Amino acid sequence: MNFCSHCGNSVRIAVPEGDNRPRHICDSCGTIHYQNPRIIAGCLPVYEDKVLLCKRAIEPRLGYWTLPAGFMENGESTEQAALRETYEEAFAEVEIQSLYTVTSILHVNQVQMFYLAHMPKPKFSASSESLEVALFSEDEIPWDDLAFQTIRNALEFYFEDRRQGEFPLRHVELSANRRKP
């Protein structure tokens, strides 16, 4: 950030009085610009013994498989965002069961939240954001073509938890170099 979105003047980076982190500060109008993590919400849709995946039609990771998810919009809850993104990316209607994974992705300032969701009907199709949408059993998952580590984690947790018969809330912390469950 080079300029204040409030008054248009230049900003500088400094630790404001009473704070402990560097922020963008506008000396002209006094505005402190806080930059906070972005929230991504999505679903892990399940129909019978299969999960729904979307092949990305957009960057990043164009052509790789993912769970339906995207940035939360102002004025919606994380559940509403997850349902909206599932419909936007796969034209699938699902019923949310529970929050399933929360991943703090430190190196890109994101928090990703996936809800475990039931698909009442195997009704879905590709959208402008997906090249392809399909149901996969565990042995059919395109493991080498998954878009993100968070997707791999959620799917591995799901199939492991399904074998155990319990689906606890999972929290993972990812940095550029490692995964910390």
PDB file of C-alpha atoms in Angstrom, residues 20-173:
ATOM      1  CA  ASN A  20       2.879  -3.923  18.595  1.00  0.00           C
ATOM      2  CA  ARG A  21       2.979  -4.441  14.815  1.00  0.00           C
ATOM      3  CA  PRO A  22       4.002  -2.325  11.855  1.00  0.00           C
ATOM      4  CA  ARG A  23       1.001  -0.801  10.059  1.00  0.00           C
ATOM      5  CA  HIS A  24       0.427   1.541   7.129  1.00  0.00           C
ATOM      6  CA  ILE A  25      -0.142   4.972   8.673  1.00  0.00           C
ATOM      7  CA  CYS A  26      -1.327   8.151   6.967  1.00  0.00           C
ATOM      8  CA  ASP A  27       0.241  11.181   8.629  1.00  0.00           C
ATOM      9  CA  SER A  28      -2.149  13.508   6.755  1.00  0.00           C
ATOM     10  CA  CYS A  29      -5.475  12.198   8.098  1.00  0.00           C
ATOM     11  CA  GLY A  30      -4.265   9.902  10.897  1.00  0.00           C
ATOM     12  CA  THR A  31      -5.835   6.741   9.450  1.00  0.00           C
ATOM     13  CA  ILE A  32      -4.173   3.486  10.429  1.00  0.00           C
ATOM     14  CA  HIS A  33      -4.697   0.825   7.763  1.00  0.00           C
ATOM     15  CA  TYR A  34      -4.997  -2.647   9.253  1.00  0.00           C
ATOM     16  CA  GLN A  35      -4.435  -5.570   6.923  1.00  0.00           C
ATOM     17  CA  ASN A  36      -5.998  -8.760   8.217  1.00  0.00           C
ATOM     18  CA  PRO A  37      -6.242 -12.337   6.928  1.00  0.00           C
ATOM     19  CA  ARG A  38      -8.814 -13.176   4.286  1.00  0.00           C
ATOM     20  CA  ILE A  39     -11.367 -15.904   5.011  1.00  0.00           C
ATOM     21  CA  ILE A  40     -12.015 -18.655   2.496  1.00  0.00           C
ATOM     22  CA  ALA A  41     -15.066 -20.843   3.070  1.00  0.00           C
ATOM     23  CA  GLY A  42     -16.074 -24.028   1.305  1.00  0.00           C
ATOM     24  CA  CYS A  43     -17.604 -27.448   1.564  1.00  0.00           C
ATOM     25  CA  LEU A  44     -16.459 -31.023   1.486  1.00  0.00           C
ATOM     26  CA  PRO A  45     -19.612 -32.324  -0.249  1.00  0.00           C
ATOM     27  CA  VAL A  46     -20.365 -36.020   0.220  1.00  0.00           C
ATOM     28  CA  TYR A  47     -22.832 -38.118  -1.742  1.00  0.00           C
ATOM     29  CA  GLU A  48     -23.065 -41.716  -0.523  1.00  0.00           C
ATOM     30  CA  ASP A  49     -19.385 -42.811  -0.363  1.00  0.00           C
ATOM     31  CA  LYS A  50     -18.013 -40.189  -2.763  1.00  0.00           C
ATOM     32  CA  VAL A  51     -16.813 -36.605  -2.511  1.00  0.00           C
ATOM     33  CA  LEU A  52     -17.435 -33.837  -5.020  1.00  0.00           C
ATOM     34  CA  LEU A  53     -14.391 -32.142  -6.559  1.00  0.00           C
ATOM     35  CA  CYS A  54     -14.086 -29.326  -9.079  1.00  0.00           C
ATOM     36  CA  LYS A  55     -11.356 -28.901 -11.692  1.00  0.00           C
ATOM     37  CA  ARG A  56     -10.332 -25.240 -11.528  1.00  0.00           C
ATOM     38  CA  ALA A  57     -11.092 -23.046 -14.557  1.00  0.00           C
ATOM     39  CA  ILE A  58      -9.282 -20.079 -13.001  1.00  0.00           C
ATOM     40  CA  GLU A  59      -5.879 -19.266 -11.585  1.00  0.00           C
ATOM     41  CA  PRO A  60      -4.275 -20.008  -9.285  1.00  0.00           C
ATOM     42  CA  ARG A  61      -3.775 -23.688 -10.095  1.00  0.00           C
ATOM     43  CA  LEU A  62      -5.854 -23.742 -13.271  1.00  0.00           C
ATOM     44  CA  GLY A  63      -6.656 -27.332 -14.275  1.00  0.00           C
ATOM     45  CA  TYR A  64      -6.117 -28.818 -10.817  1.00  0.00           C
ATOM     46  CA  TRP A  65      -8.793 -30.393  -8.619  1.00  0.00           C
ATOM     47  CA  THR A  66     -10.190 -28.725  -5.526  1.00  0.00           C
ATOM     48  CA  LEU A  67     -13.127 -28.666  -3.167  1.00  0.00           C
ATOM     49  CA  PRO A  68     -15.650 -25.899  -3.900  1.00  0.00           C
ATOM     50  CA  ALA A  69     -14.542 -22.840  -1.923  1.00  0.00           C
ATOM     51  CA  GLY A  70     -13.823 -19.149  -2.233  1.00  0.00           C
ATOM     52  CA  PHE A  71     -13.504 -15.819  -0.515  1.00  0.00           C
ATOM     53  CA  MET A  72     -16.191 -14.877   1.964  1.00  0.00           C
ATOM     54  CA  GLU A  73     -18.133 -11.743   1.048  1.00  0.00           C
ATOM     55  CA  ASN A  74     -19.089  -8.943   3.421  1.00  0.00           C
ATOM     56  CA  GLY A  75     -22.520  -9.454   4.933  1.00  0.00           C
ATOM     57  CA  GLU A  76     -22.506 -13.259   4.878  1.00  0.00           C
ATOM     58  CA  SER A  77     -21.663 -15.906   7.438  1.00  0.00           C
ATOM     59  CA  THR A  78     -19.007 -18.536   6.806  1.00  0.00           C
ATOM     60  CA  GLU A  79     -21.778 -21.115   6.297  1.00  0.00           C
ATOM     61  CA  GLN A  80     -23.535 -18.876   3.769  1.00  0.00           C
ATOM     62  CA  ALA A  81     -20.219 -18.336   1.954  1.00  0.00           C
ATOM     63  CA  ALA A  82     -19.557 -22.090   1.842  1.00  0.00           C
ATOM     64  CA  LEU A  83     -23.030 -22.809   0.443  1.00  0.00           C
ATOM     65  CA  ARG A  84     -22.753 -19.975  -2.101  1.00  0.00           C
ATOM     66  CA  GLU A  85     -19.314 -21.075  -3.297  1.00  0.00           C
ATOM     67  CA  THR A  86     -20.458 -24.691  -3.628  1.00  0.00           C
ATOM     68  CA  TYR A  87     -23.331 -23.575  -5.809  1.00  0.00           C
ATOM     69  CA  GLU A  88     -21.240 -21.094  -7.815  1.00  0.00           C
ATOM     70  CA  GLU A  89     -18.500 -23.613  -8.570  1.00  0.00           C
ATOM     71  CA  ALA A  90     -20.483 -26.832  -8.945  1.00  0.00           C
ATOM     72  CA  PHE A  91     -24.185 -25.911  -9.148  1.00  0.00           C
ATOM     73  CA  ALA A  92     -24.567 -28.310  -6.211  1.00  0.00           C
ATOM     74  CA  GLU A  93     -26.994 -27.859  -3.360  1.00  0.00           C
ATOM     75  CA  VAL A  94     -25.760 -29.301  -0.098  1.00  0.00           C
ATOM     76  CA  GLU A  95     -26.767 -29.507   3.548  1.00  0.00           C
ATOM     77  CA  ILE A  96     -24.060 -28.429   5.950  1.00  0.00           C
ATOM     78  CA  GLN A  97     -23.424 -30.911   8.743  1.00  0.00           C
ATOM     79  CA  SER A  98     -20.583 -29.293  10.715  1.00  0.00           C
ATOM     80  CA  LEU A  99     -17.476 -27.186  10.532  1.00  0.00           C
ATOM     81  CA  TYR A 100     -14.770 -29.700   9.681  1.00  0.00           C
ATOM     82  CA  THR A 101     -11.380 -28.100   9.002  1.00  0.00           C
ATOM     83  CA  VAL A 102      -9.905 -24.734   9.877  1.00  0.00           C
ATOM     84  CA  THR A 103      -6.535 -24.010   8.315  1.00  0.00           C
ATOM     85  CA  SER A 104      -4.397 -20.991   9.109  1.00  0.00           C
ATOM     86  CA  ILE A 105      -2.269 -20.397   6.010  1.00  0.00           C
ATOM     87  CA  LEU A 106       0.360 -18.107   7.441  1.00  0.00           C
ATOM     88  CA  HIS A 107       2.447 -17.315   4.363  1.00  0.00           C
ATOM     89  CA  VAL A 108      -0.550 -15.979   2.367  1.00  0.00           C
ATOM     90  CA  ASN A 109      -2.558 -14.457   5.251  1.00  0.00           C
ATOM     91  CA  GLN A 110      -5.600 -16.682   4.816  1.00  0.00           C
ATOM     92  CA  VAL A 111      -7.879 -18.704   7.044  1.00  0.00           C
ATOM     93  CA  GLN A 112      -9.631 -21.517   5.212  1.00  0.00           C
ATOM     94  CA  MET A 113     -12.760 -23.127   6.651  1.00  0.00           C
ATOM     95  CA  PHE A 114     -14.335 -26.262   5.200  1.00  0.00           C
ATOM     96  CA  TYR A 115     -17.722 -27.582   6.235  1.00  0.00           C
ATOM     97  CA  LEU A 116     -18.622 -31.236   5.981  1.00  0.00           C
ATOM     98  CA  ALA A 117     -21.742 -31.288   3.812  1.00  0.00           C
ATOM     99  CA  HIS A 118     -24.263 -33.863   2.610  1.00  0.00           C
ATOM    100  CA  MET A 119     -25.445 -33.876  -1.017  1.00  0.00           C
ATOM    101  CA  PRO A 120     -29.049 -35.129  -1.030  1.00  0.00           C
ATOM    102  CA  LYS A 121     -28.905 -35.686  -4.809  1.00  0.00           C
ATOM    103  CA  PRO A 122     -26.000 -36.255  -7.198  1.00  0.00           C
ATOM    104  CA  LYS A 123     -26.989 -33.131  -9.104  1.00  0.00           C
ATOM    105  CA  PHE A 124     -24.074 -30.872 -10.135  1.00  0.00           C
ATOM    106  CA  SER A 125     -22.343 -29.444 -13.195  1.00  0.00           C
ATOM    107  CA  ALA A 126     -19.397 -27.301 -14.211  1.00  0.00           C
ATOM    108  CA  SER A 127     -19.649 -23.531 -13.956  1.00  0.00           C
ATOM    109  CA  SER A 128     -17.542 -20.681 -15.296  1.00  0.00           C
ATOM    110  CA  GLU A 129     -15.149 -21.359 -12.387  1.00  0.00           C
ATOM    111  CA  SER A 130     -14.860 -25.119 -13.014  1.00  0.00           C
ATOM    112  CA  LEU A 131     -13.713 -27.011 -16.091  1.00  0.00           C
ATOM    113  CA  GLU A 132     -15.183 -30.221 -14.743  1.00  0.00           C
ATOM    114  CA  VAL A 133     -17.036 -31.424 -11.633  1.00  0.00           C
ATOM    115  CA  ALA A 134     -17.153 -35.044 -10.537  1.00  0.00           C
ATOM    116  CA  LEU A 135     -17.804 -37.415  -7.649  1.00  0.00           C
ATOM    117  CA  PHE A 136     -14.817 -39.492  -6.511  1.00  0.00           C
ATOM    118  CA  SER A 137     -14.450 -42.461  -4.207  1.00  0.00           C
ATOM    119  CA  GLU A 138     -11.289 -42.535  -2.105  1.00  0.00           C
ATOM    120  CA  ASP A 139      -9.373 -44.699  -4.586  1.00  0.00           C
ATOM    121  CA  GLU A 140     -10.415 -42.466  -7.509  1.00  0.00           C
ATOM    122  CA  ILE A 141      -9.211 -39.141  -6.041  1.00  0.00           C
ATOM    123  CA  PRO A 142      -6.656 -37.521  -8.395  1.00  0.00           C
ATOM    124  CA  TRP A 143      -4.162 -37.147  -5.527  1.00  0.00           C
ATOM    125  CA  ASP A 144      -1.308 -35.945  -7.774  1.00  0.00           C
ATOM    126  CA  ASP A 145      -3.528 -33.279  -9.343  1.00  0.00           C
ATOM    127  CA  LEU A 146      -4.955 -31.592  -6.240  1.00  0.00           C
ATOM    128  CA  ALA A 147      -4.677 -27.803  -6.315  1.00  0.00           C
ATOM    129  CA  PHE A 148      -3.638 -27.070  -2.742  1.00  0.00           C
ATOM    130  CA  GLN A 149      -2.226 -28.722   0.387  1.00  0.00           C
ATOM    131  CA  THR A 150      -5.370 -27.681   2.266  1.00  0.00           C
ATOM    132  CA  ILE A 151      -7.488 -29.790  -0.090  1.00  0.00           C
ATOM    133  CA  ARG A 152      -5.212 -32.812   0.366  1.00  0.00           C
ATOM    134  CA  ASN A 153      -5.378 -32.366   4.142  1.00  0.00           C
ATOM    135  CA  ALA A 154      -9.185 -32.130   4.219  1.00  0.00           C
ATOM    136  CA  LEU A 155      -9.592 -35.207   2.019  1.00  0.00           C
ATOM    137  CA  GLU A 156      -7.043 -37.270   3.963  1.00  0.00           C
ATOM    138  CA  PHE A 157      -8.726 -36.292   7.231  1.00  0.00           C
ATOM    139  CA  TYR A 158     -12.156 -37.145   5.815  1.00  0.00           C
ATOM    140  CA  PHE A 159     -11.279 -40.648   4.643  1.00  0.00           C
ATOM    141  CA  GLU A 160      -9.351 -41.377   7.854  1.00  0.00           C
ATOM    142  CA  ASP A 161     -12.230 -40.080  10.003  1.00  0.00           C
ATOM    143  CA  ARG A 162     -14.800 -41.991   7.973  1.00  0.00           C
ATOM    144  CA  ARG A 163     -12.966 -45.223   8.786  1.00  0.00           C
ATOM    145  CA  GLN A 164     -13.049 -44.248  12.491  1.00  0.00           C
ATOM    146  CA  GLY A 165     -16.711 -43.198  12.349  1.00  0.00           C
ATOM    147  CA  GLU A 166     -16.006 -39.788  13.939  1.00  0.00           C
ATOM    148  CA  PHE A 167     -15.487 -36.372  12.335  1.00  0.00           C
ATOM    149  CA  PRO A 168     -13.787 -34.070  14.847  1.00  0.00           C
ATOM    150  CA  LEU A 169     -13.027 -30.454  14.045  1.00  0.00           C
ATOM    151  CA  ARG A 170      -9.485 -30.310  12.647  1.00  0.00           C
ATOM    152  CA  HIS A 171      -7.176 -27.323  12.886  1.00  0.00           C
ATOM    153  CA  VAL A 172      -4.031 -27.113  10.782  1.00  0.00           C
ATOM    154  CA  GLU A 173      -1.393 -24.416  10.590  1.00  0.00           C
TER     155      GLU A 173
END
